[in-house]
Amino acid sequence: MKQTMYLFVAALFFSCQQQKQITAETTSIKGDWQGAIKNDFHARSRFISFEDSVCTNSQPWGNDLKYTINHDTIFIQSAPSDKYQQKYQYTILKLTNDSLVLFSDSTDGIPAETIALTKIEKKNTVQPSAIYFASGACFGTCPSMYFEIDSARNFTFYGERFADPKGGARGKLSAAEYESILNQINKMPLDSLQEFYRAGYTDAQTRAIAIEAGGKLIKSTVYGSEKEPVELSILLNKLMHVYEHVSLQADTTVTLDYFSKHPAAKPTTTLTIFPEPKN
C-alpha cells in the first residue's frame, strides 16, 4: 500500500512539474522544430513550424494550419476550405528554448507516439538580391509554377498546370511574408547544401530554388521529400504556397521565356524534370 502511495505521489509530482512548464511565462513555441519520423517506410525528418496562430508541418499540403494552445495541449486543424483536411492534438510534455516534446495519443489505428523535437537555429546571414522558385508536375494535382522575388519584394509569377492563376502575373509580397522567407533562408545549411536530392520513391513532384546573393548563385533541386535537409523542406513548402498570399495582376509580358532564358532562373526551370538515377 505504501509503495502504491509513493508511486502515486511521484506521478502527481511529475505531472505538476510538466504542467508548470506550460504557463504564460513559458518559452514561446514559435519557431521551427525538427525531429525524426518513427515507423515510417523510409527514414526522413519531420518538422512543425509555429507562427502566431498558424503552423505548417512535414506534409506537403500542410500549409497554414490553425492552432491553439489550451493549458498543456495543442490543437491543430486545417481551414474548412482546405482540400486535404488535417486534425491533430498533442500534449506538451516539455518546452524549453531548444527542445519540444509532444505526446500524440492513439487515434484511428495510429499508435500513440512521443515526439522529440529540437529548435532549428539561424546558420547564415545571406541577404538575397533575388529568389527563384520552380515546381514541376506530378501524377496528381501538384501545381506547376515559376516565380521570382527581388529584394524590393516584387513578385513575378508564371503559372502552369494546376496553378491559379495560369500564365504571367505580377504582384508584391508583404514585408512580413518576405521577412519570413528570409528567416527560413538564413536557417539553411548552405555550406553542405547539395544541388540534387532524390527520394527513393516515384510519382513525386520536383521543386527547385535558386538564390542570388553576393554575386553567387545558391541552388538546389529536390525530387519528392526524403534526402534533403529539413531546413530546405520547410523553405520549399513555404515557397510552394507563397503565391496564394499575393494579390496578383495578370501580365502578358511575363512568359516562360523570362525564366528559361534568365541566367539565374534557368537552373530552376531546366531542373524541374529530375534526371534519371545512374545504375
C-alpha positions as protocol buffer text, in pm:
chain_id: "A"
residue {
  index: 1
  type: MET
  ca { x: 0 y: 0 z: 0 }
}
residue {
  index: 2
  type: LYS
  ca { x: 282 y: 241 z: 92 }
}
residue {
  index: 3
  type: GLN
  ca { x: 462 y: 161 z: -232 }
}
residue {
  index: 4
  type: THR
  ca { x: 147 y: 238 z: -429 }
}
residue {
  index: 5
  type: MET
  ca { x: 107 y: 566 z: -244 }
}
residue {
  index: 6
  type: TYR
  ca { x: 469 y: 661 z: -316 }
}
residue {
  index: 7
  type: LEU
  ca { x: 420 y: 588 z: -684 }
}
residue {
  index: 8
  type: PHE
  ca { x: 102 y: 795 z: -691 }
}
residue {
  index: 9
  type: VAL
  ca { x: 271 y: 1093 z: -523 }
}
residue {
  index: 10
  type: ALA
  ca { x: 571 y: 1065 z: -757 }
}
residue {
  index: 11
  type: ALA
  ca { x: 345 y: 1058 z: -1062 }
}
residue {
  index: 12
  type: LEU
  ca { x: 147 y: 1356 z: -932 }
}
residue {
  index: 13
  type: PHE
  ca { x: 467 y: 1549 z: -867 }
}
residue {
  index: 14
  type: PHE
  ca { x: 598 y: 1472 z: -1218 }
}
residue {
  index: 15
  type: SER
  ca { x: 267 y: 1577 z: -1372 }
}
residue {
  index: 16
  type: CYS
  ca { x: 269 y: 1905 z: -1183 }
}
residue {
  index: 17
  type: GLN
  ca { x: 626 y: 1970 z: -1292 }
}
residue {
  index: 18
  type: GLN
  ca { x: 530 y: 1911 z: -1655 }
}
residue {
  index: 19
  type: GLN
  ca { x: 223 y: 2135 z: -1625 }
}
residue {
  index: 20
  type: LYS
  ca { x: 433 y: 2404 z: -1464 }
}
residue {
  index: 21
  type: GLN
  ca { x: 641 y: 2433 z: -1781 }
}
residue {
  index: 22
  type: ILE
  ca { x: 340 y: 2543 z: -1987 }
}
residue {
  index: 23
  type: THR
  ca { x: 241 y: 2879 z: -1841 }
}
residue {
  index: 24
  type: ALA
  ca { x: 209 y: 3238 z: -1958 }
}
residue {
  index: 25
  type: GLU
  ca { x: 576 y: 3286 z: -1872 }
}
residue {
  index: 26
  type: THR
  ca { x: 699 y: 2979 z: -2057 }
}
residue {
  index: 27
  type: THR
  ca { x: 928 y: 2984 z: -2359 }
}
residue {
  index: 28
  type: SER
  ca { x: 745 y: 3072 z: -2680 }
}
residue {
  index: 29
  type: ILE
  ca { x: 659 y: 2777 z: -2901 }
}
residue {
  index: 30
  type: LYS
  ca { x: 704 y: 2995 z: -3210 }
}
residue {
  index: 31
  type: GLY
  ca { x: 978 y: 2877 z: -3444 }
}
residue {
  index: 32
  type: ASP
  ca { x: 1081 y: 2574 z: -3649 }
}
residue {
  index: 33
  type: TRP
  ca { x: 1117 y: 2237 z: -3477 }
}
residue {
  index: 34
  type: GLN
  ca { x: 1265 y: 1919 z: -3627 }
}
residue {
  index: 35
  type: GLY
  ca { x: 1278 y: 1552 z: -3532 }
}
residue {
  index: 36
  type: ALA
  ca { x: 1273 y: 1202 z: -3681 }
}
residue {
  index: 37
  type: ILE
  ca { x: 971 y: 1010 z: -3805 }
}
residue {
  index: 38
  type: LYS
  ca { x: 949 y: 665 z: -3649 }
}
residue {
  index: 39
  type: ASN
  ca { x: 791 y: 355 z: -3801 }
}
residue {
  index: 40
  type: ASP
  ca { x: 791 y: 506 z: -4148 }
}
residue {
  index: 41
  type: PHE
  ca { x: 863 y: 305 z: -4463 }
}
residue {
  index: 42
  type: HIS
  ca { x: 1159 y: 531 z: -4534 }
}
residue {
  index: 43
  type: ALA
  ca { x: 1372 y: 731 z: -4293 }
}
residue {
  index: 44
  type: ARG
  ca { x: 1314 y: 1103 z: -4304 }
}
residue {
  index: 45
  type: SER
  ca { x: 1288 y: 1409 z: -4085 }
}
residue {
  index: 46
  type: ARG
  ca { x: 969 y: 1568 z: -3962 }
}
residue {
  index: 47
  type: PHE
  ca { x: 908 y: 1929 z: -3873 }
}
residue {
  index: 48
  type: ILE
  ca { x: 649 y: 2159 z: -3724 }
}
residue {
  index: 49
  type: SER
  ca { x: 678 y: 2535 z: -3774 }
}
residue {
  index: 50
  type: PHE
  ca { x: 473 y: 2761 z: -3547 }
}
residue {
  index: 51
  type: GLU
  ca { x: 392 y: 3125 z: -3616 }
}
residue {
  index: 52
  type: ASP
  ca { x: 147 y: 3345 z: -3422 }
}
residue {
  index: 53
  type: SER
  ca { x: -170 y: 3146 z: -3490 }
}
residue {
  index: 54
  type: VAL
  ca { x: -82 y: 2921 z: -3785 }
}
residue {
  index: 55
  type: CYS
  ca { x: 164 y: 2638 z: -3832 }
}
residue {
  index: 56
  type: THR
  ca { x: 294 y: 2408 z: -4105 }
}
residue {
  index: 57
  type: ASN
  ca { x: 414 y: 2051 z: -4086 }
}
residue {
  index: 58
  type: SER
  ca { x: 600 y: 1789 z: -4287 }
}
residue {
  index: 59
  type: GLN
  ca { x: 303 y: 1716 z: -4511 }
}
residue {
  index: 60
  type: PRO
  ca { x: 344 y: 1891 z: -4849 }
}
residue {
  index: 61
  type: TRP
  ca { x: -15 y: 2014 z: -4817 }
}
residue {
  index: 62
  type: GLY
  ca { x: 31 y: 2117 z: -4453 }
}
residue {
  index: 63
  type: ASN
  ca { x: 26 y: 2490 z: -4512 }
}
residue {
  index: 64
  type: ASP
  ca { x: -121 y: 2745 z: -4271 }
}
residue {
  index: 65
  type: LEU
  ca { x: -292 y: 2507 z: -4032 }
}
residue {
  index: 66
  type: LYS
  ca { x: -467 y: 2686 z: -3747 }
}
residue {
  index: 67
  type: TYR
  ca { x: -350 y: 2606 z: -3394 }
}
residue {
  index: 68
  type: THR
  ca { x: -448 y: 2694 z: -3041 }
}
residue {
  index: 69
  type: ILE
  ca { x: -295 y: 2602 z: -2704 }
}
residue {
  index: 70
  type: ASN
  ca { x: -511 y: 2524 z: -2403 }
}
residue {
  index: 71
  type: HIS
  ca { x: -306 y: 2461 z: -2087 }
}
residue {
  index: 72
  type: ASP
  ca { x: -69 y: 2181 z: -2198 }
}
residue {
  index: 73
  type: THR
  ca { x: -250 y: 2077 z: -2516 }
}
residue {
  index: 74
  type: ILE
  ca { x: -201 y: 2192 z: -2876 }
}
residue {
  index: 75
  type: PHE
  ca { x: -496 y: 2167 z: -3115 }
}
residue {
  index: 76
  type: ILE
  ca { x: -410 y: 2185 z: -3487 }
}
residue {
  index: 77
  type: GLN
  ca { x: -666 y: 2183 z: -3768 }
}
residue {
  index: 78
  type: SER
  ca { x: -698 y: 2270 z: -4137 }
}
residue {
  index: 79
  type: ALA
  ca { x: -913 y: 2557 z: -4251 }
}
residue {
  index: 80
  type: PRO
  ca { x: -1262 y: 2433 z: -4354 }
}
residue {
  index: 81
  type: SER
  ca { x: -1191 y: 2525 z: -4718 }
}
residue {
  index: 82
  type: ASP
  ca { x: -871 y: 2318 z: -4743 }
}
residue {
  index: 83
  type: LYS
  ca { x: -884 y: 2028 z: -4987 }
}
residue {
  index: 84
  type: TYR
  ca { x: -683 y: 1797 z: -4761 }
}
residue {
  index: 85
  type: GLN
  ca { x: -818 y: 1807 z: -4408 }
}
residue {
  index: 86
  type: GLN
  ca { x: -579 y: 1754 z: -4117 }
}
residue {
  index: 87
  type: LYS
  ca { x: -652 y: 1745 z: -3746 }
}
residue {
  index: 88
  type: TYR
  ca { x: -401 y: 1683 z: -3466 }
}
residue {
  index: 89
  type: GLN
  ca { x: -393 y: 1702 z: -3090 }
}
residue {
  index: 90
  type: TYR
  ca { x: -70 y: 1693 z: -2889 }
}
residue {
  index: 91
  type: THR
  ca { x: 9 y: 1710 z: -2521 }
}
residue {
  index: 92
  type: ILE
  ca { x: 313 y: 1925 z: -2449 }
}
residue {
  index: 93
  type: LEU
  ca { x: 545 y: 1725 z: -2225 }
}
residue {
  index: 94
  type: LYS
  ca { x: 839 y: 1964 z: -2245 }
}
residue {
  index: 95
  type: LEU
  ca { x: 909 y: 2309 z: -2384 }
}
residue {
  index: 96
  type: THR
  ca { x: 1242 y: 2489 z: -2346 }
}
residue {
  index: 97
  type: ASN
  ca { x: 1446 y: 2726 z: -2561 }
}
residue {
  index: 98
  type: ASP
  ca { x: 1577 y: 2441 z: -2777 }
}
residue {
  index: 99
  type: SER
  ca { x: 1360 y: 2138 z: -2702 }
}
residue {
  index: 100
  type: LEU
  ca { x: 994 y: 2047 z: -2758 }
}
residue {
  index: 101
  type: VAL
  ca { x: 848 y: 1707 z: -2663 }
}
residue {
  index: 102
  type: LEU
  ca { x: 493 y: 1624 z: -2767 }
}
residue {
  index: 103
  type: PHE
  ca { x: 271 y: 1324 z: -2699 }
}
residue {
  index: 104
  type: SER
  ca { x: 19 y: 1207 z: -2954 }
}
residue {
  index: 105
  type: ASP
  ca { x: -247 y: 967 z: -2828 }
}
residue {
  index: 106
  type: SER
  ca { x: -361 y: 665 z: -3030 }
}
residue {
  index: 107
  type: THR
  ca { x: -632 y: 756 z: -3283 }
}
residue {
  index: 108
  type: ASP
  ca { x: -790 y: 576 z: -3580 }
}
residue {
  index: 109
  type: GLY
  ca { x: -549 y: 284 z: -3554 }
}
residue {
  index: 110
  type: ILE
  ca { x: -241 y: 509 z: -3538 }
}
residue {
  index: 111
  type: PRO
  ca { x: -33 y: 413 z: -3232 }
}
residue {
  index: 112
  type: ALA
  ca { x: 45 y: 662 z: -2957 }
}
residue {
  index: 113
  type: GLU
  ca { x: 377 y: 839 z: -3001 }
}
residue {
  index: 114
  type: THR
  ca { x: 615 y: 1063 z: -2811 }
}
residue {
  index: 115
  type: ILE
  ca { x: 772 y: 1316 z: -3050 }
}
residue {
  index: 116
  type: ALA
  ca { x: 1103 y: 1477 z: -2954 }
}
residue {
  index: 117
  type: LEU
  ca { x: 1189 y: 1792 z: -3150 }
}
residue {
  index: 118
  type: THR
  ca { x: 1477 y: 2040 z: -3140 }
}
residue {
  index: 119
  type: LYS
  ca { x: 1461 y: 2403 z: -3248 }
}
residue {
  index: 120
  type: ILE
  ca { x: 1621 y: 2497 z: -3579 }
}
residue {
  index: 121
  type: GLU
  ca { x: 1857 y: 2791 z: -3537 }
}
residue {
  index: 122
  type: LYS
  ca { x: 1995 y: 3054 z: -3773 }
}
residue {
  index: 123
  type: LYS
  ca { x: 2302 y: 2933 z: -3968 }
}
residue {
  index: 124
  type: ASN
  ca { x: 2386 y: 3213 z: -4214 }
}
residue {
  index: 125
  type: THR
  ca { x: 2336 y: 3584 z: -4279 }
}
residue {
  index: 126
  type: VAL
  ca { x: 2274 y: 3570 z: -4655 }
}
residue {
  index: 127
  type: GLN
  ca { x: 2080 y: 3866 z: -4795 }
}
residue {
  index: 128
  type: PRO
  ca { x: 1940 y: 3765 z: -5137 }
}
residue {
  index: 129
  type: SER
  ca { x: 1918 y: 4008 z: -5425 }
}
residue {
  index: 130
  type: ALA
  ca { x: 1671 y: 3768 z: -5590 }
}
residue {
  index: 131
  type: ILE
  ca { x: 1499 y: 3437 z: -5510 }
}
residue {
  index: 132
  type: TYR
  ca { x: 1376 y: 3200 z: -5782 }
}
residue {
  index: 133
  type: PHE
  ca { x: 1144 y: 2903 z: -5736 }
}
residue {
  index: 134
  type: ALA
  ca { x: 1007 y: 2640 z: -5972 }
}
residue {
  index: 135
  type: SER
  ca { x: 782 y: 2339 z: -5922 }
}
residue {
  index: 136
  type: GLY
  ca { x: 708 y: 2063 z: -6172 }
}
residue {
  index: 137
  type: ALA
  ca { x: 411 y: 1837 z: -6232 }
}
residue {
  index: 138
  type: CYS
  ca { x: 331 y: 1506 z: -6066 }
}
residue {
  index: 139
  type: PHE
  ca { x: 74 y: 1232 z: -6130 }
}
residue {
  index: 140
  type: GLY
  ca { x: -177 y: 1421 z: -5915 }
}
residue {
  index: 141
  type: THR
  ca { x: -272 y: 1786 z: -5885 }
}
residue {
  index: 142
  type: CYS
  ca { x: 67 y: 1932 z: -5790 }
}
residue {
  index: 143
  type: PRO
  ca { x: 77 y: 2294 z: -5910 }
}
residue {
  index: 144
  type: SER
  ca { x: 346 y: 2374 z: -6164 }
}
residue {
  index: 145
  type: MET
  ca { x: 484 y: 2729 z: -6145 }
}
residue {
  index: 146
  type: TYR
  ca { x: 785 y: 2960 z: -6167 }
}
residue {
  index: 147
  type: PHE
  ca { x: 840 y: 3283 z: -5980 }
}
residue {
  index: 148
  type: GLU
  ca { x: 1097 y: 3543 z: -5887 }
}
residue {
  index: 149
  type: ILE
  ca { x: 1112 y: 3762 z: -5575 }
}
residue {
  index: 150
  type: ASP
  ca { x: 1354 y: 4054 z: -5585 }
}
residue {
  index: 151
  type: SER
  ca { x: 1493 y: 4246 z: -5287 }
}
residue {
  index: 152
  type: ALA
  ca { x: 1219 y: 4509 z: -5321 }
}
residue {
  index: 153
  type: ARG
  ca { x: 961 y: 4230 z: -5267 }
}
residue {
  index: 154
  type: ASN
  ca { x: 839 y: 4245 z: -5629 }
}
residue {
  index: 155
  type: PHE
  ca { x: 682 y: 3912 z: -5725 }
}
residue {
  index: 156
  type: THR
  ca { x: 699 y: 3792 z: -6086 }
}
residue {
  index: 157
  type: PHE
  ca { x: 493 y: 3477 z: -6147 }
}
residue {
  index: 158
  type: TYR
  ca { x: 417 y: 3230 z: -6423 }
}
residue {
  index: 159
  type: GLY
  ca { x: 159 y: 2959 z: -6351 }
}
residue {
  index: 160
  type: GLU
  ca { x: 106 y: 2639 z: -6542 }
}
residue {
  index: 161
  type: ARG
  ca { x: -74 y: 2311 z: -6461 }
}
residue {
  index: 162
  type: PHE
  ca { x: -299 y: 2331 z: -6151 }
}
residue {
  index: 163
  type: ALA
  ca { x: -165 y: 2675 z: -6057 }
}
residue {
  index: 164
  type: ASP
  ca { x: -402 y: 2966 z: -6013 }
}
residue {
  index: 165
  type: PRO
  ca { x: -364 y: 3199 z: -6192 }
}
residue {
  index: 166
  type: LYS
  ca { x: -224 y: 3050 z: -6508 }
}
residue {
  index: 167
  type: GLY
  ca { x: 11 y: 3250 z: -6725 }
}
residue {
  index: 168
  type: GLY
  ca { x: 210 y: 3558 z: -6633 }
}
residue {
  index: 169
  type: ALA
  ca { x: 130 y: 3783 z: -6339 }
}
residue {
  index: 170
  type: ARG
  ca { x: 295 y: 4036 z: -6108 }
}
residue {
  index: 171
  type: GLY
  ca { x: 238 y: 4143 z: -5751 }
}
residue {
  index: 172
  type: LYS
  ca { x: 419 y: 4247 z: -5435 }
}
residue {
  index: 173
  type: LEU
  ca { x: 497 y: 4042 z: -5129 }
}
residue {
  index: 174
  type: SER
  ca { x: 411 y: 4187 z: -4788 }
}
residue {
  index: 175
  type: ALA
  ca { x: 702 y: 4289 z: -4569 }
}
residue {
  index: 176
  type: ALA
  ca { x: 607 y: 4023 z: -4312 }
}
residue {
  index: 177
  type: GLU
  ca { x: 591 y: 3744 z: -4572 }
}
residue {
  index: 178
  type: TYR
  ca { x: 925 y: 3846 z: -4722 }
}
residue {
  index: 179
  type: GLU
  ca { x: 1089 y: 3860 z: -4380 }
}
residue {
  index: 180
  type: SER
  ca { x: 953 y: 3512 z: -4305 }
}
residue {
  index: 181
  type: ILE
  ca { x: 1113 y: 3375 z: -4625 }
}
residue {
  index: 182
  type: LEU
  ca { x: 1447 y: 3542 z: -4543 }
}
residue {
  index: 183
  type: ASN
  ca { x: 1430 y: 3390 z: -4196 }
}
residue {
  index: 184
  type: GLN
  ca { x: 1394 y: 3042 z: -4349 }
}
residue {
  index: 185
  type: ILE
  ca { x: 1682 y: 3103 z: -4592 }
}
residue {
  index: 186
  type: ASN
  ca { x: 1905 y: 3210 z: -4302 }
}
residue {
  index: 187
  type: LYS
  ca { x: 1839 y: 2874 z: -4132 }
}
residue {
  index: 188
  type: MET
  ca { x: 1965 y: 2676 z: -4434 }
}
residue {
  index: 189
  type: PRO
  ca { x: 2290 y: 2476 z: -4405 }
}
residue {
  index: 190
  type: LEU
  ca { x: 2441 y: 2645 z: -4711 }
}
residue {
  index: 191
  type: ASP
  ca { x: 2790 y: 2504 z: -4661 }
}
residue {
  index: 192
  type: SER
  ca { x: 2666 y: 2146 z: -4703 }
}
residue {
  index: 193
  type: LEU
  ca { x: 2372 y: 2207 z: -4938 }
}
residue {
  index: 194
  type: GLN
  ca { x: 2372 y: 1975 z: -5240 }
}
residue {
  index: 195
  type: GLU
  ca { x: 2245 y: 2063 z: -5586 }
}
residue {
  index: 196
  type: PHE
  ca { x: 2031 y: 1747 z: -5614 }
}
residue {
  index: 197
  type: TYR
  ca { x: 1827 y: 1538 z: -5372 }
}
residue {
  index: 198
  type: ARG
  ca { x: 1619 y: 1245 z: -5490 }
}
residue {
  index: 199
  type: ALA
  ca { x: 1372 y: 1042 z: -5285 }
}
residue {
  index: 200
  type: GLY
  ca { x: 1370 y: 665 z: -5317 }
}
residue {
  index: 201
  type: TYR
  ca { x: 1014 y: 651 z: -5448 }
}
residue {
  index: 202
  type: THR
  ca { x: 835 y: 762 z: -5765 }
}
residue {
  index: 203
  type: ASP
  ca { x: 534 y: 970 z: -5875 }
}
residue {
  index: 204
  type: ALA
  ca { x: 658 y: 1270 z: -5676 }
}
residue {
  index: 205
  type: GLN
  ca { x: 695 y: 1637 z: -5758 }
}
residue {
  index: 206
  type: THR
  ca { x: 1021 y: 1816 z: -5829 }
}
residue {
  index: 207
  type: ARG
  ca { x: 1083 y: 2156 z: -5670 }
}
residue {
  index: 208
  type: ALA
  ca { x: 1384 y: 2380 z: -5708 }
}
residue {
  index: 209
  type: ILE
  ca { x: 1522 y: 2702 z: -5570 }
}
residue {
  index: 210
  type: ALA
  ca { x: 1795 y: 2942 z: -5683 }
}
residue {
  index: 211
  type: ILE
  ca { x: 1915 y: 3230 z: -5467 }
}
residue {
  index: 212
  type: GLU
  ca { x: 2128 y: 3518 z: -5594 }
}
residue {
  index: 213
  type: ALA
  ca { x: 2335 y: 3668 z: -5313 }
}
residue {
  index: 214
  type: GLY
  ca { x: 2670 y: 3848 z: -5300 }
}
residue {
  index: 215
  type: GLY
  ca { x: 2747 y: 3773 z: -5663 }
}
residue {
  index: 216
  type: LYS
  ca { x: 2693 y: 3399 z: -5610 }
}
residue {
  index: 217
  type: LEU
  ca { x: 2416 y: 3160 z: -5707 }
}
residue {
  index: 218
  type: ILE
  ca { x: 2295 y: 2910 z: -5447 }
}
residue {
  index: 219
  type: LYS
  ca { x: 2072 y: 2641 z: -5594 }
}
residue {
  index: 220
  type: SER
  ca { x: 1917 y: 2308 z: -5503 }
}
residue {
  index: 221
  type: THR
  ca { x: 1661 y: 2075 z: -5661 }
}
residue {
  index: 222
  type: VAL
  ca { x: 1454 y: 1818 z: -5473 }
}
residue {
  index: 223
  type: TYR
  ca { x: 1252 y: 1524 z: -5608 }
}
residue {
  index: 224
  type: GLY
  ca { x: 998 y: 1406 z: -5351 }
}
residue {
  index: 225
  type: SER
  ca { x: 1090 y: 1461 z: -4987 }
}
residue {
  index: 226
  type: GLU
  ca { x: 1333 y: 1226 z: -4820 }
}
residue {
  index: 227
  type: LYS
  ca { x: 1703 y: 1305 z: -4860 }
}
residue {
  index: 228
  type: GLU
  ca { x: 1711 y: 1684 z: -4836 }
}
residue {
  index: 229
  type: PRO
  ca { x: 1787 y: 1872 z: -4511 }
}
residue {
  index: 230
  type: VAL
  ca { x: 1473 y: 1957 z: -4316 }
}
residue {
  index: 231
  type: GLU
  ca { x: 1552 y: 2329 z: -4342 }
}
residue {
  index: 232
  type: LEU
  ca { x: 1523 y: 2303 z: -4720 }
}
residue {
  index: 233
  type: SER
  ca { x: 1192 y: 2113 z: -4688 }
}
residue {
  index: 234
  type: ILE
  ca { x: 1049 y: 2392 z: -4474 }
}
residue {
  index: 235
  type: LEU
  ca { x: 1160 y: 2659 z: -4721 }
}
residue {
  index: 236
  type: LEU
  ca { x: 1026 y: 2474 z: -5026 }
}
residue {
  index: 237
  type: ASN
  ca { x: 692 y: 2406 z: -4856 }
}
residue {
  index: 238
  type: LYS
  ca { x: 662 y: 2774 z: -4773 }
}
residue {
  index: 239
  type: LEU
  ca { x: 753 y: 2890 z: -5124 }
}
residue {
  index: 240
  type: MET
  ca { x: 510 y: 2639 z: -5270 }
}
residue {
  index: 241
  type: HIS
  ca { x: 221 y: 2837 z: -5121 }
}
residue {
  index: 242
  type: VAL
  ca { x: 351 y: 3193 z: -5111 }
}
residue {
  index: 243
  type: TYR
  ca { x: 173 y: 3294 z: -5434 }
}
residue {
  index: 244
  type: GLU
  ca { x: -158 y: 3230 z: -5257 }
}
residue {
  index: 245
  type: HIS
  ca { x: -83 y: 3527 z: -5028 }
}
residue {
  index: 246
  type: VAL
  ca { x: 0 y: 3775 z: -5307 }
}
residue {
  index: 247
  type: SER
  ca { x: -250 y: 3993 z: -5491 }
}
residue {
  index: 248
  type: LEU
  ca { x: -153 y: 3903 z: -5848 }
}
residue {
  index: 249
  type: GLN
  ca { x: -238 y: 4105 z: -6159 }
}
residue {
  index: 250
  type: ALA
  ca { x: -222 y: 3937 z: -6499 }
}
residue {
  index: 251
  type: ASP
  ca { x: 74 y: 4050 z: -6709 }
}
residue {
  index: 252
  type: THR
  ca { x: 122 y: 3906 z: -7057 }
}
residue {
  index: 253
  type: THR
  ca { x: 480 y: 4035 z: -7071 }
}
residue {
  index: 254
  type: VAL
  ca { x: 573 y: 3763 z: -6819 }
}
residue {
  index: 255
  type: THR
  ca { x: 627 y: 3442 z: -7016 }
}
residue {
  index: 256
  type: LEU
  ca { x: 806 y: 3115 z: -6958 }
}
residue {
  index: 257
  type: ASP
  ca { x: 1092 y: 3254 z: -7167 }
}
residue {
  index: 258
  type: TYR
  ca { x: 1152 y: 3510 z: -6894 }
}
residue {
  index: 259
  type: PHE
  ca { x: 1253 y: 3226 z: -6662 }
}
residue {
  index: 260
  type: SER
  ca { x: 1409 y: 2983 z: -6910 }
}
residue {
  index: 261
  type: LYS
  ca { x: 1641 y: 3249 z: -7055 }
}
residue {
  index: 262
  type: HIS
  ca { x: 1732 y: 3423 z: -6731 }
}
residue {
  index: 263
  type: PRO
  ca { x: 2086 y: 3322 z: -6624 }
}
residue {
  index: 264
  type: ALA
  ca { x: 1987 y: 3280 z: -6257 }
}
residue {
  index: 265
  type: ALA
  ca { x: 1633 y: 3149 z: -6303 }
}
residue {
  index: 266
  type: LYS
  ca { x: 1742 y: 2893 z: -6563 }
}
residue {
  index: 267
  type: PRO
  ca { x: 1867 y: 2635 z: -6308 }
}
residue {
  index: 268
  type: THR
  ca { x: 1521 y: 2603 z: -6159 }
}
residue {
  index: 269
  type: THR
  ca { x: 1349 y: 2579 z: -6496 }
}
residue {
  index: 270
  type: THR
  ca { x: 1577 y: 2322 z: -6654 }
}
residue {
  index: 271
  type: LEU
  ca { x: 1581 y: 2103 z: -6344 }
}
residue {
  index: 272
  type: THR
  ca { x: 1209 y: 2068 z: -6283 }
}
residue {
  index: 273
  type: ILE
  ca { x: 1235 y: 1729 z: -6454 }
}
residue {
  index: 274
  type: PHE
  ca { x: 1483 y: 1538 z: -6240 }
}
residue {
  index: 275
  type: PRO
  ca { x: 1747 y: 1331 z: -6422 }
}
residue {
  index: 276
  type: GLU
  ca { x: 1716 y: 953 z: -6401 }
}
residue {
  index: 277
  type: PRO
  ca { x: 1942 y: 790 z: -6140 }
}
residue {
  index: 278
  type: LYS
  ca { x: 2258 y: 623 z: -6261 }
}
residue {
  index: 279
  type: ASN
  ca { x: 2273 y: 244 z: -6240 }
}
